[in-house]
PDB file of C-alpha atoms and ligand atoms in Angstrom:
ATOM      1  CA  MET A 264      -6.656 189.152 126.999  1.00 67.00           C
ATOM      2  CA  SER A 265      -5.131 188.896 123.525  1.00 90.00           C
ATOM      3  CA  VAL A 266      -7.460 188.954 120.556  1.00 96.00           C
ATOM      4  CA  ASP A 267      -6.910 186.695 117.516  1.00 98.00           C
ATOM      5  CA  ARG A 268      -7.391 188.296 114.126  1.00 98.00           C
ATOM      6  CA  TYR A 269      -9.174 186.820 111.113  1.00 98.00           C
ATOM      7  CA  ALA A 270     -10.731 188.329 107.982  1.00 98.00           C
ATOM      8  CA  VAL A 271     -12.577 187.609 104.790  1.00 98.00           C
ATOM      9  CA  ALA A 272     -10.247 188.103 101.821  1.00 98.00           C
ATOM     10  CA  GLY A 273     -11.757 188.920  98.458  1.00 97.00           C
ATOM     11  CA  ASN A 274     -12.554 191.499  95.819  1.00 97.00           C
ATOM     12  CA  PRO A 275     -15.061 192.934  96.445  1.00 95.00           C
ATOM     13  CA  VAL A 276     -15.480 192.394 100.205  1.00 96.00           C
ATOM     14  CA  THR A 277     -17.283 195.577 101.208  1.00 95.00           C
ATOM     15  CA  HIS A 278     -20.692 193.926 101.374  1.00 91.00           C
ATOM     16  CA  SER A 279     -19.595 190.638 102.922  1.00 95.00           C
ATOM     17  CA  ARG A 280     -21.773 189.456 105.795  1.00 96.00           C
ATOM     18  CA  SER A 281     -18.968 187.328 107.234  1.00 98.00           C
ATOM     19  CA  PRO A 282     -17.692 189.933 109.770  1.00 98.00           C
ATOM     20  CA  ALA A 283     -21.192 190.242 111.252  1.00 97.00           C
ATOM     21  CA  ILE A 284     -21.631 186.451 111.381  1.00 98.00           C
ATOM     22  CA  HIS A 285     -18.270 185.834 113.049  1.00 98.00           C
ATOM     23  CA  ALA A 286     -18.836 188.659 115.537  1.00 98.00           C
ATOM     24  CA  LEU A 287     -22.045 186.910 116.633  1.00 98.00           C
ATOM     25  CA  PHE A 288     -20.241 183.541 116.861  1.00 98.00           C
ATOM     26  CA  ALA A 289     -17.429 185.084 118.941  1.00 98.00           C
ATOM     27  CA  LYS A 290     -19.869 186.716 121.341  1.00 98.00           C
ATOM     28  CA  GLN A 291     -21.926 183.564 121.716  1.00 98.00           C
ATOM     29  CA  THR A 292     -18.914 181.310 122.400  1.00 98.00           C
ATOM     30  CA  ASP A 293     -16.957 183.897 124.401  1.00 97.00           C
ATOM     31  CA  GLN A 294     -13.983 183.710 122.045  1.00 97.00           C
ATOM     32  CA  ALA A 295     -11.540 186.629 121.725  1.00 97.00           C
ATOM     33  CA  VAL A 296     -11.818 187.046 117.963  1.00 98.00           C
ATOM     34  CA  ASP A 297     -11.542 190.143 115.765  1.00 98.00           C
ATOM     35  CA  TYR A 298     -12.825 189.386 112.254  1.00 98.00           C
ATOM     36  CA  GLY A 299     -12.492 192.052 109.558  1.00 98.00           C
ATOM     37  CA  ARG A 300     -12.345 192.554 105.806  1.00 98.00           C
ATOM     38  CA  LEU A 301      -9.205 192.120 103.698  1.00 98.00           C
ATOM     39  CA  HIS A 302      -9.533 193.709 100.288  1.00 98.00           C
ATOM     40  CA  CYS A 303      -7.038 192.203  97.837  1.00 98.00           C
ATOM     41  CA  GLU A 304      -6.139 193.702  94.480  1.00 98.00           C
ATOM     42  CA  LEU A 305      -6.781 191.175  91.732  1.00 98.00           C
ATOM     43  CA  ASP A 306      -3.060 190.532  91.148  1.00 98.00           C
ATOM     44  CA  ALA A 307      -2.073 190.694  94.824  1.00 98.00           C
ATOM     45  CA  PHE A 308      -3.992 188.036  96.729  1.00 98.00           C
ATOM     46  CA  LYS A 309      -0.913 186.109  97.869  1.00 98.00           C
ATOM     47  CA  PRO A 310       1.208 189.038  99.181  1.00 98.00           C
ATOM     48  CA  THR A 311      -1.813 190.635 100.862  1.00 98.00           C
ATOM     49  CA  VAL A 312      -2.686 187.454 102.743  1.00 98.00           C
ATOM     50  CA  GLN A 313       0.973 186.773 103.542  1.00 96.00           C
ATOM     51  CA  ALA A 314       1.304 190.251 105.062  1.00 97.00           C
ATOM     52  CA  PHE A 315      -1.867 189.669 107.088  1.00 97.00           C
ATOM     53  CA  ALA A 316      -0.439 186.405 108.443  1.00 96.00           C
ATOM     54  CA  ALA A 317       2.968 187.982 109.116  1.00 95.00           C
ATOM     55  CA  ALA A 318       1.220 190.655 111.190  1.00 95.00           C
ATOM     56  CA  GLY A 319       0.003 187.903 113.516  1.00 95.00           C
ATOM     57  CA  ALA A 320      -3.413 186.962 112.102  1.00 97.00           C
ATOM     58  CA  LYS A 321      -4.552 183.368 112.593  1.00 97.00           C
ATOM     59  CA  GLY A 322      -6.507 182.707 109.432  1.00 98.00           C
ATOM     60  CA  CYS A 323      -8.915 183.978 106.811  1.00 98.00           C
ATOM     61  CA  ASN A 324     -11.919 183.101 104.765  1.00 98.00           C
ATOM     62  CA  VAL A 325     -11.563 183.526 101.040  1.00 98.00           C
ATOM     63  CA  THR A 326     -14.227 184.583  98.612  1.00 95.00           C
ATOM     64  CA  VAL A 327     -14.556 185.392  94.920  1.00 91.00           C
ATOM     65  CA  PRO A 328     -12.347 185.350  92.912  1.00 94.00           C
ATOM     66  CA  PHE A 329      -9.510 183.925  95.005  1.00 97.00           C
ATOM     67  CA  LYS A 330     -10.695 180.461  96.116  1.00 96.00           C
ATOM     68  CA  PHE A 331      -8.509 178.681  93.572  1.00 95.00           C
ATOM     69  CA  GLU A 332      -5.422 180.706  94.533  1.00 97.00           C
ATOM     70  CA  ALA A 333      -6.136 180.055  98.206  1.00 98.00           C
ATOM     71  CA  PHE A 334      -6.139 176.325  97.510  1.00 97.00           C
ATOM     72  CA  GLU A 335      -2.729 176.655  95.844  1.00 97.00           C
ATOM     73  CA  LEU A 336      -1.357 178.382  98.946  1.00 97.00           C
ATOM     74  CA  GLY A 337      -2.209 175.491 101.249  1.00 97.00           C
ATOM     75  CA  ALA A 338       0.823 173.494 102.432  1.00 96.00           C
ATOM     76  CA  ARG A 339      -1.764 170.984 103.629  1.00 97.00           C
ATOM     77  CA  ARG A 340      -5.232 170.563 102.147  1.00 97.00           C
ATOM     78  CA  THR A 341      -8.320 168.780 103.386  1.00 97.00           C
ATOM     79  CA  GLU A 342      -9.855 166.080 101.216  1.00 95.00           C
ATOM     80  CA  ARG A 343     -12.915 168.233 100.503  1.00 96.00           C
ATOM     81  CA  ALA A 344     -10.655 171.085  99.368  1.00 97.00           C
ATOM     82  CA  GLU A 345      -8.796 168.655  97.103  1.00 96.00           C
ATOM     83  CA  LEU A 346     -12.064 167.561  95.495  1.00 95.00           C
ATOM     84  CA  ALA A 347     -13.157 171.163  94.996  1.00 95.00           C
ATOM     85  CA  GLN A 348      -9.674 172.276  93.890  1.00 95.00           C
ATOM     86  CA  ALA A 349     -10.616 175.429  95.774  1.00 95.00           C
ATOM     87  CA  ALA A 350     -10.453 176.702  99.347  1.00 97.00           C
ATOM     88  CA  ASN A 351     -12.648 179.153 101.236  1.00 98.00           C
ATOM     89  CA  THR A 352     -10.780 178.855 104.550  1.00 98.00           C
ATOM     90  CA  LEU A 353      -7.106 179.184 105.425  1.00 98.00           C
ATOM     91  CA  ARG A 354      -5.623 178.519 108.848  1.00 98.00           C
ATOM     92  CA  PHE A 355      -2.187 180.038 109.364  1.00 98.00           C
ATOM     93  CA  ASP A 356      -0.544 177.226 111.313  1.00 95.00           C
ATOM     94  CA  ALA A 357       2.846 178.152 112.735  1.00 88.00           C
ATOM     95  CA  ASP A 358       4.229 174.660 112.168  1.00 84.00           C
ATOM     96  CA  GLY A 359       3.752 172.865 108.875  1.00 71.00           C
ATOM     97  CA  GLY A 360       2.475 175.844 106.900  1.00 91.00           C
ATOM     98  CA  TRP A 361      -1.080 176.857 106.066  1.00 97.00           C
ATOM     99  CA  LEU A 362      -4.053 174.509 106.064  1.00 98.00           C
ATOM    100  CA  ALA A 363      -6.468 174.997 103.148  1.00 98.00           C
ATOM    101  CA  ASP A 364     -10.035 173.820 103.691  1.00 98.00           C
ATOM    102  CA  ASN A 365     -13.338 174.222 101.897  1.00 98.00           C
ATOM    103  CA  THR A 366     -16.369 174.494 104.173  1.00 98.00           C
ATOM    104  CA  ASP A 367     -18.904 175.514 101.512  1.00 98.00           C
ATOM    105  CA  GLY A 368     -20.122 171.993 100.805  1.00 98.00           C
ATOM    106  CA  VAL A 369     -20.582 170.918 104.382  1.00 98.00           C
ATOM    107  CA  GLY A 370     -22.325 174.260 104.995  1.00 98.00           C
ATOM    108  CA  LEU A 371     -24.769 173.537 102.175  1.00 98.00           C
ATOM    109  CA  VAL A 372     -25.335 169.971 103.380  1.00 98.00           C
ATOM    110  CA  ARG A 373     -26.057 171.123 106.930  1.00 98.00           C
ATOM    111  CA  ASP A 374     -28.441 173.783 105.712  1.00 98.00           C
ATOM    112  CA  ILE A 375     -30.375 171.256 103.643  1.00 98.00           C
ATOM    113  CA  THR A 376     -30.432 168.355 106.098  1.00 98.00           C
ATOM    114  CA  VAL A 377     -30.553 170.165 109.451  1.00 98.00           C
ATOM    115  CA  ASN A 378     -32.030 173.631 108.861  1.00 98.00           C
ATOM    116  CA  ALA A 379     -34.440 172.697 106.074  1.00 98.00           C
ATOM    117  CA  GLY A 380     -34.887 169.154 107.407  1.00 98.00           C
ATOM    118  CA  VAL A 381     -34.636 167.522 103.973  1.00 98.00           C
ATOM    119  CA  PRO A 382     -32.717 164.224 103.812  1.00 98.00           C
ATOM    120  CA  LEU A 383     -30.094 163.852 101.101  1.00 98.00           C
ATOM    121  CA  LYS A 384     -29.599 160.123 101.634  1.00 98.00           C
ATOM    122  CA  GLY A 385     -31.310 158.348  98.753  1.00 98.00           C
ATOM    123  CA  ALA A 386     -32.457 161.620  97.194  1.00 98.00           C
ATOM    124  CA  ARG A 387     -32.329 162.600  93.521  1.00 98.00           C
ATOM    125  CA  VAL A 388     -30.384 165.840  93.271  1.00 99.00           C
ATOM    126  CA  LEU A 389     -29.910 168.328  90.429  1.00 98.00           C
ATOM    127  CA  LEU A 390     -26.943 170.672  90.829  1.00 98.00           C
ATOM    128  CA  LEU A 391     -26.889 173.484  88.303  1.00 98.00           C
ATOM    129  CA  GLY A 392     -23.637 175.141  87.245  1.00 96.00           C
ATOM    130  CA  ALA A 393     -20.038 174.073  86.854  1.00 96.00           C
ATOM    131  CA  GLY A 394     -18.176 177.084  88.227  1.00 92.00           C
ATOM    132  CA  GLY A 395     -16.407 177.359  91.548  1.00 90.00           C
ATOM    133  CA  ALA A 396     -19.660 177.436  93.513  1.00 93.00           C
ATOM    134  CA  SER A 397     -20.878 174.037  92.290  1.00 95.00           C
ATOM    135  CA  ALA A 398     -17.447 172.409  92.266  1.00 95.00           C
ATOM    136  CA  GLY A 399     -17.006 173.545  95.857  1.00 95.00           C
ATOM    137  CA  VAL A 400     -20.041 171.682  97.159  1.00 98.00           C
ATOM    138  CA  LEU A 401     -20.201 168.503  95.091  1.00 98.00           C
ATOM    139  CA  GLY A 402     -17.878 166.362  97.241  1.00 98.00           C
ATOM    140  CA  PRO A 403     -19.769 166.810 100.533  1.00 98.00           C
ATOM    141  CA  LEU A 404     -23.108 166.427  98.680  1.00 98.00           C
ATOM    142  CA  LEU A 405     -22.014 163.035  97.318  1.00 98.00           C
ATOM    143  CA  ALA A 406     -20.782 161.972 100.751  1.00 98.00           C
ATOM    144  CA  GLU A 407     -24.382 162.146 102.004  1.00 98.00           C
ATOM    145  CA  GLY A 408     -25.238 159.192  99.794  1.00 98.00           C
ATOM    146  CA  PRO A 409     -27.956 160.528  97.486  1.00 98.00           C
ATOM    147  CA  ALA A 410     -29.244 158.012  94.930  1.00 98.00           C
ATOM    148  CA  GLU A 411     -28.383 160.257  91.994  1.00 98.00           C
ATOM    149  CA  VAL A 412     -26.710 163.599  91.312  1.00 98.00           C
ATOM    150  CA  VAL A 413     -26.961 165.310  87.925  1.00 98.00           C
ATOM    151  CA  LEU A 414     -24.509 168.153  87.371  1.00 98.00           C
ATOM    152  CA  ALA A 415     -26.038 170.297  84.625  1.00 98.00           C
ATOM    153  CA  ASN A 416     -24.312 173.196  82.945  1.00 97.00           C
ATOM    154  CA  ARG A 417     -24.699 175.439  79.906  1.00 96.00           C
ATOM    155  CA  THR A 418     -21.192 174.403  78.840  1.00 97.00           C
ATOM    156  CA  VAL A 419     -21.479 170.646  79.274  1.00 98.00           C
ATOM    157  CA  GLU A 420     -17.719 170.030  78.978  1.00 98.00           C
ATOM    158  CA  LYS A 421     -17.148 171.890  82.231  1.00 97.00           C
ATOM    159  CA  ALA A 422     -19.679 169.689  84.012  1.00 98.00           C
ATOM    160  CA  GLU A 423     -18.065 166.582  82.508  1.00 98.00           C
ATOM    161  CA  ALA A 424     -14.622 167.574  83.833  1.00 97.00           C
ATOM    162  CA  ILE A 425     -15.972 168.016  87.362  1.00 97.00           C
ATOM    163  CA  VAL A 426     -17.880 164.738  87.181  1.00 98.00           C
ATOM    164  CA  GLN A 427     -14.739 162.950  86.082  1.00 97.00           C
ATOM    165  CA  ARG A 428     -12.794 164.378  89.024  1.00 96.00           C
ATOM    166  CA  HIS A 429     -15.492 163.131  91.428  1.00 97.00           C
ATOM    167  CA  ALA A 430     -16.134 159.747  89.796  1.00 98.00           C
ATOM    168  CA  ALA A 431     -14.212 157.623  92.318  1.00 97.00           C
ATOM    169  CA  TRP A 432     -15.669 159.592  95.233  1.00 97.00           C
ATOM    170  CA  ALA A 433     -19.208 159.106  93.886  1.00 98.00           C
ATOM    171  CA  ALA A 434     -18.626 155.379  93.436  1.00 98.00           C
ATOM    172  CA  ARG A 435     -17.266 155.093  96.970  1.00 98.00           C
ATOM    173  CA  HIS A 436     -20.495 156.626  98.277  1.00 98.00           C
ATOM    174  CA  GLY A 437     -22.731 154.606  95.963  1.00 98.00           C
ATOM    175  CA  VAL A 438     -24.017 157.606  94.001  1.00 98.00           C
ATOM    176  CA  GLN A 439     -24.933 157.688  90.335  1.00 98.00           C
ATOM    177  CA  LEU A 440     -23.250 160.872  89.122  1.00 98.00           C
ATOM    178  CA  ARG A 441     -23.591 162.229  85.612  1.00 98.00           C
ATOM    179  CA  ALA A 442     -23.068 165.435  83.650  1.00 98.00           C
ATOM    180  CA  SER A 443     -25.748 167.045  81.505  1.00 98.00           C
ATOM    181  CA  GLY A 444     -26.503 170.099  79.401  1.00 97.00           C
ATOM    182  CA  LEU A 445     -29.443 172.339  80.236  1.00 96.00           C
ATOM    183  CA  ALA A 446     -31.914 171.015  77.659  1.00 95.00           C
ATOM    184  CA  GLN A 447     -32.888 167.745  79.354  1.00 94.00           C
ATOM    185  CA  PRO A 448     -31.249 167.374  82.765  1.00 97.00           C
ATOM    186  CA  GLY A 449     -34.053 165.086  84.017  1.00 98.00           C
ATOM    187  CA  THR A 450     -37.368 165.586  85.799  1.00 98.00           C
ATOM    188  CA  ALA A 451     -38.954 165.725  89.253  1.00 98.00           C
ATOM    189  CA  PHE A 452     -35.844 165.990  91.411  1.00 98.00           C
ATOM    190  CA  ASP A 453     -36.123 165.910  95.209  1.00 98.00           C
ATOM    191  CA  VAL A 454     -33.528 168.642  95.618  1.00 98.00           C
ATOM    192  CA  PHE A 455     -32.556 171.296  93.075  1.00 98.00           C
ATOM    193  CA  ILE A 456     -29.539 173.496  93.827  1.00 98.00           C
ATOM    194  CA  ASN A 457     -28.711 176.548  91.739  1.00 97.00           C
ATOM    195  CA  GLY A 458     -24.994 177.245  91.774  1.00 95.00           C
ATOM    196  CA  THR A 459     -24.940 179.334  88.591  1.00 93.00           C
ATOM    197  CA  ALA A 460     -24.471 183.045  88.244  1.00 79.00           C
ATOM    198  CA  ALA A 461     -27.714 183.198  86.227  1.00 76.00           C
ATOM    199  CA  SER A 462     -29.548 184.927  89.098  1.00 70.00           C
ATOM    200  CA  LEU A 463     -26.927 187.652  89.219  1.00 67.00           C
ATOM    201  CA  ALA A 464     -27.099 188.057  85.467  1.00 71.00           C
ATOM    202  CA  GLY A 465     -30.860 188.524  85.851  1.00 68.00           C
ATOM    203  CA  SER A 466     -31.432 186.020  83.071  1.00 71.00           C
ATOM    204  CA  GLY A 467     -33.884 183.800  84.916  1.00 82.00           C
ATOM    205  CA  VAL A 468     -33.694 180.111  85.734  1.00 92.00           C
ATOM    206  CA  PRO A 469     -31.994 178.370  82.811  1.00 93.00           C
ATOM    207  CA  VAL A 470     -33.887 175.044  83.087  1.00 95.00           C
ATOM    208  CA  GLY A 471     -37.591 174.236  82.731  1.00 95.00           C
ATOM    209  CA  PRO A 472     -39.982 173.664  85.649  1.00 96.00           C
ATOM    210  CA  GLU A 473     -40.161 169.940  84.855  1.00 98.00           C
ATOM    211  CA  VAL A 474     -37.045 169.564  87.008  1.00 98.00           C
ATOM    212  CA  LEU A 475     -39.351 170.221  89.975  1.00 98.00           C
ATOM    213  CA  ARG A 476     -42.118 168.194  91.582  1.00 98.00           C
ATOM    214  CA  PRO A 477     -44.504 169.437  94.275  1.00 97.00           C
ATOM    215  CA  GLY A 478     -42.405 169.938  97.392  1.00 97.00           C
ATOM    216  CA  THR A 479     -38.960 169.821  95.739  1.00 98.00           C
ATOM    217  CA  LEU A 480     -36.455 171.749  97.810  1.00 98.00           C
ATOM    218  CA  ALA A 481     -35.207 174.412  95.385  1.00 98.00           C
ATOM    219  CA  LEU A 482     -32.187 176.221  96.788  1.00 98.00           C
ATOM    220  CA  ASP A 483     -30.318 179.156  95.277  1.00 96.00           C
ATOM    221  CA  MET A 484     -26.848 179.801  96.699  1.00 96.00           C
ATOM    222  CA  MET A 485     -27.556 183.556  96.401  1.00 93.00           C
ATOM    223  CA  TYR A 486     -29.498 185.549  98.961  1.00 93.00           C
ATOM    224  CA  GLY A 487     -31.229 188.910  99.146  1.00 90.00           C
ATOM    225  CA  PRO A 488     -32.823 190.424  96.018  1.00 89.00           C
ATOM    226  CA  ALA A 489     -30.516 188.407  93.718  1.00 89.00           C
ATOM    227  CA  ALA A 490     -32.222 185.187  94.810  1.00 92.00           C
ATOM    228  CA  GLN A 491     -35.797 186.484  94.594  1.00 92.00           C
ATOM    229  CA  PRO A 492     -36.598 185.615  90.946  1.00 92.00           C
ATOM    230  CA  PHE A 493     -35.447 182.030  91.548  1.00 94.00           C
ATOM    231  CA  LEU A 494     -37.504 181.749  94.758  1.00 95.00           C
ATOM    232  CA  ASP A 495     -40.594 183.177  92.994  1.00 95.00           C
ATOM    233  CA  TRP A 496     -40.132 180.702  90.134  1.00 95.00           C
ATOM    234  CA  ALA A 497     -39.788 177.790  92.542  1.00 96.00           C
ATOM    235  CA  THR A 498     -42.882 178.759  94.525  1.00 96.00           C
ATOM    236  CA  ALA A 499     -44.928 179.305  91.369  1.00 96.00           C
ATOM    237  CA  HIS A 500     -44.208 175.683  90.404  1.00 97.00           C
ATOM    238  CA  GLY A 501     -45.081 174.138  93.759  1.00 97.00           C
ATOM    239  CA  ALA A 502     -41.530 173.755  95.087  1.00 98.00           C
ATOM    240  CA  THR A 503     -40.164 174.971  98.396  1.00 98.00           C
ATOM    241  CA  GLY A 504     -37.753 177.821  97.755  1.00 98.00           C
ATOM    242  CA  ARG A 505     -34.712 178.472  99.920  1.00 98.00           C
ATOM    243  CA  ASP A 506     -31.974 181.082  99.602  1.00 97.00           C
ATOM    244  CA  GLY A 507     -28.272 180.751 100.379  1.00 97.00           C
ATOM    245  CA  LEU A 508     -28.243 182.531 103.727  1.00 97.00           C
ATOM    246  CA  GLY A 509     -28.324 179.325 105.750  1.00 98.00           C
ATOM    247  CA  MET A 510     -25.430 177.912 103.742  1.00 98.00           C
ATOM    248  CA  LEU A 511     -23.491 181.118 104.345  1.00 98.00           C
ATOM    249  CA  VAL A 512     -23.943 180.882 108.111  1.00 98.00           C
ATOM    250  CA  GLU A 513     -23.190 177.143 108.186  1.00 98.00           C
ATOM    251  CA  GLN A 514     -19.967 177.405 106.153  1.00 98.00           C
ATOM    252  CA  ALA A 515     -18.881 180.186 108.513  1.00 98.00           C
ATOM    253  CA  ALA A 516     -19.614 178.014 111.556  1.00 98.00           C
ATOM    254  CA  GLU A 517     -17.482 175.232 110.124  1.00 98.00           C
ATOM    255  CA  ALA A 518     -14.574 177.655 109.560  1.00 98.00           C
ATOM    256  CA  PHE A 519     -15.003 179.035 113.083  1.00 98.00           C
ATOM    257  CA  ALA A 520     -14.894 175.486 114.475  1.00 98.00           C
ATOM    258  CA  LEU A 521     -11.731 174.729 112.476  1.00 98.00           C
ATOM    259  CA  TRP A 522     -10.002 177.828 113.843  1.00 98.00           C
ATOM    260  CA  ARG A 523     -11.282 177.861 117.408  1.00 98.00           C
ATOM    261  CA  GLY A 524     -12.145 174.261 118.224  1.00 98.00           C
ATOM    262  CA  VAL A 525     -15.633 175.389 119.271  1.00 97.00           C
ATOM    263  CA  ARG A 526     -18.794 174.921 117.215  1.00 97.00           C
ATOM    264  CA  PRO A 527     -21.183 177.876 117.497  1.00 98.00           C
ATOM    265  CA  GLN A 528     -24.968 177.530 117.428  1.00 98.00           C
ATOM    266  CA  THR A 529     -26.106 178.639 114.001  1.00 98.00           C
ATOM    267  CA  ALA A 530     -29.885 178.971 114.428  1.00 98.00           C
ATOM    268  CA  PRO A 531     -29.865 182.263 116.423  1.00 98.00           C
ATOM    269  CA  VAL A 532     -27.280 183.749 114.067  1.00 98.00           C
ATOM    270  CA  LEU A 533     -29.290 182.828 110.981  1.00 98.00           C
ATOM    271  CA  GLN A 534     -32.384 184.313 112.594  1.00 97.00           C
ATOM    272  CA  ALA A 535     -30.563 187.561 113.420  1.00 97.00           C
ATOM    273  CA  LEU A 536     -29.154 187.818 109.911  1.00 96.00           C
ATOM    274  CA  ARG A 537     -32.548 187.235 108.306  1.00 95.00           C
ATOM    275  CA  ALA A 538     -34.080 189.978 110.450  1.00 95.00           C
ATOM    276  CA  GLN A 539     -31.236 192.339 109.539  1.00 93.00           C
ATOM    277  CA  LEU A 540     -31.615 191.643 105.822  1.00 91.00           C
ATOM    278  CA  ALA A 541     -35.390 192.019 105.931  1.00 90.00           C
ATOM    279  CA  ALA A 542     -34.993 195.412 107.611  1.00 92.00           C
ATOM    280  CA  GLU A 543     -32.371 196.544 105.084  1.00 89.00           C
ATOM    281  CA  TYR A 544     -34.384 195.564 102.039  1.00 85.00           C
ATOM    282  CA  ALA A 545     -37.604 196.987 103.462  1.00 82.00           C
ATOM    283  CA  THR A 546     -35.952 200.402 103.720  1.00 68.00           C
ATOM    284  CA  PRO A 547     -36.508 202.415 100.530  1.00 59.00           C
ATOM    285  CA  ARG A 548     -33.199 203.486  99.012  1.00 50.00           C
TER     286      ARG A 548
HETATM  287  P1  ATR B 779     -18.517 180.745  90.284  1.00 62.03           P
HETATM  288  O1  ATR B 779     -17.066 180.447  90.442  1.00 62.03           O
HETATM  289  O2  ATR B 779     -19.027 181.800  91.229  1.00 62.03           O
HETATM  290  O3  ATR B 779     -19.387 179.542  90.290  1.00 62.03           O
HETATM  291  P2  ATR B 779     -18.203 181.018  87.413  1.00 62.03           P
HETATM  292  O4  ATR B 779     -17.002 180.179  87.419  1.00 62.03           O
HETATM  293  O5  ATR B 779     -18.196 182.275  86.618  1.00 62.03           O
HETATM  294  O6  ATR B 779     -18.645 181.476  88.874  1.00 62.03           O
HETATM  295  O7  ATR B 779     -19.410 180.079  86.957  1.00 62.03           O
HETATM  296  C1  ATR B 779     -20.636 180.593  86.739  1.00 62.03           C
HETATM  297  C2  ATR B 779     -21.611 179.462  86.424  1.00 62.03           C
HETATM  298  O8  ATR B 779     -22.865 180.030  86.093  1.00 62.03           O
HETATM  299  C3  ATR B 779     -21.197 178.610  85.246  1.00 62.03           C
HETATM  300  O9  ATR B 779     -21.675 177.305  85.442  1.00 62.03           O
HETATM  301  C4  ATR B 779     -21.930 179.303  84.081  1.00 62.03           C
HETATM  302  O10 ATR B 779     -22.170 178.481  82.974  1.00 62.03           O
HETATM  303  P3  ATR B 779     -20.998 178.250  81.876  1.00 62.03           P
HETATM  304  O11 ATR B 779     -20.000 177.328  82.491  1.00 62.03           O
HETATM  305  O12 ATR B 779     -21.697 177.642  80.704  1.00 62.03           O
HETATM  306  O13 ATR B 779     -20.435 179.611  81.578  1.00 62.03           O
HETATM  307  C5  ATR B 779     -23.232 179.625  84.766  1.00 62.03           C
HETATM  308  N1  ATR B 779     -23.982 180.728  84.143  1.00 62.03           N
HETATM  309  C6  ATR B 779     -23.722 182.041  84.198  1.00 62.03           C
HETATM  310  N2  ATR B 779     -24.647 182.762  83.562  1.00 62.03           N
HETATM  311  C7  ATR B 779     -25.546 181.858  83.073  1.00 62.03           C
HETATM  312  C8  ATR B 779     -26.745 181.972  82.316  1.00 62.03           C
HETATM  313  N3  ATR B 779     -27.223 183.155  81.936  1.00 62.03           N
HETATM  314  N4  ATR B 779     -27.387 180.825  82.022  1.00 62.03           N
HETATM  315  C9  ATR B 779     -26.917 179.631  82.380  1.00 62.03           C
HETATM  316  N5  ATR B 779     -25.797 179.464  83.107  1.00 62.03           N
HETATM  317  C10 ATR B 779     -25.120 180.557  83.447  1.00 62.03           C
END
């Protein structure tokens, strides 16, 4: 039986959980898939991925900092990739060139609505950050039909540019979408999503707790120790904290479905990954 090759392309990729996730998907769905890591030098994303495809690979996921370049490489692009202007998934189609997709947003939406069981329809949502992470998820978030989405960022001009790009999409889905700085983004949101790198920088949550109400779903796209200060902050203010592990598994499932035509069950994979992470971080280093 021939095995189809895929990989996660990025820099760094050493610590990526994607190979483990896709190995579990492949086993569960009985698909002959070999999913590895593709380290790309910062100035050599395109030739590295082209060589991977030329060697017979079927597709790749793309992570930091190459999602914008990956989008550019798509001969065809999905609507959600167009909105994000970034791609996290490439499918190397033999005819018609490569398909560029972005599964981050739908992964986040599924994690919120299915795994966490929190409806987005009619909700008031605060999305923090205006980098690639936030831009990548805004389109699918709006498509769920929340009442209001505030995109708040330290540099407000960046949030304004993204809001402008999504204005017609927001109107089509009946959502009030606006940009804001960090000083007064609004209060008592139903869902608060942190898509900034503030957790990584260790600089704490850059907005005040008034953005929360008791029971707000407060989700950081990070996971592991990087997400802990945010989760502690959320809990201390009566919100329900959630890390980005569910989003990670869900975006992977969407990519797997795009490549293989089979949708894997995510719940057992998320459970296995959580257990693995808990064991790793419990081990003194
Ligand atoms: P990515 O593509 O992973 O989202 P990025 O493009 O570097 O990364 O964007 C990082 C985001 O985190 C930006 O929204 C950034 O705010 P600015 O646009 O004002 O730079 C935000 N960010 C990073 N560190 C922050 C901090 N200490 N406080 C507030 N926002 C921060």
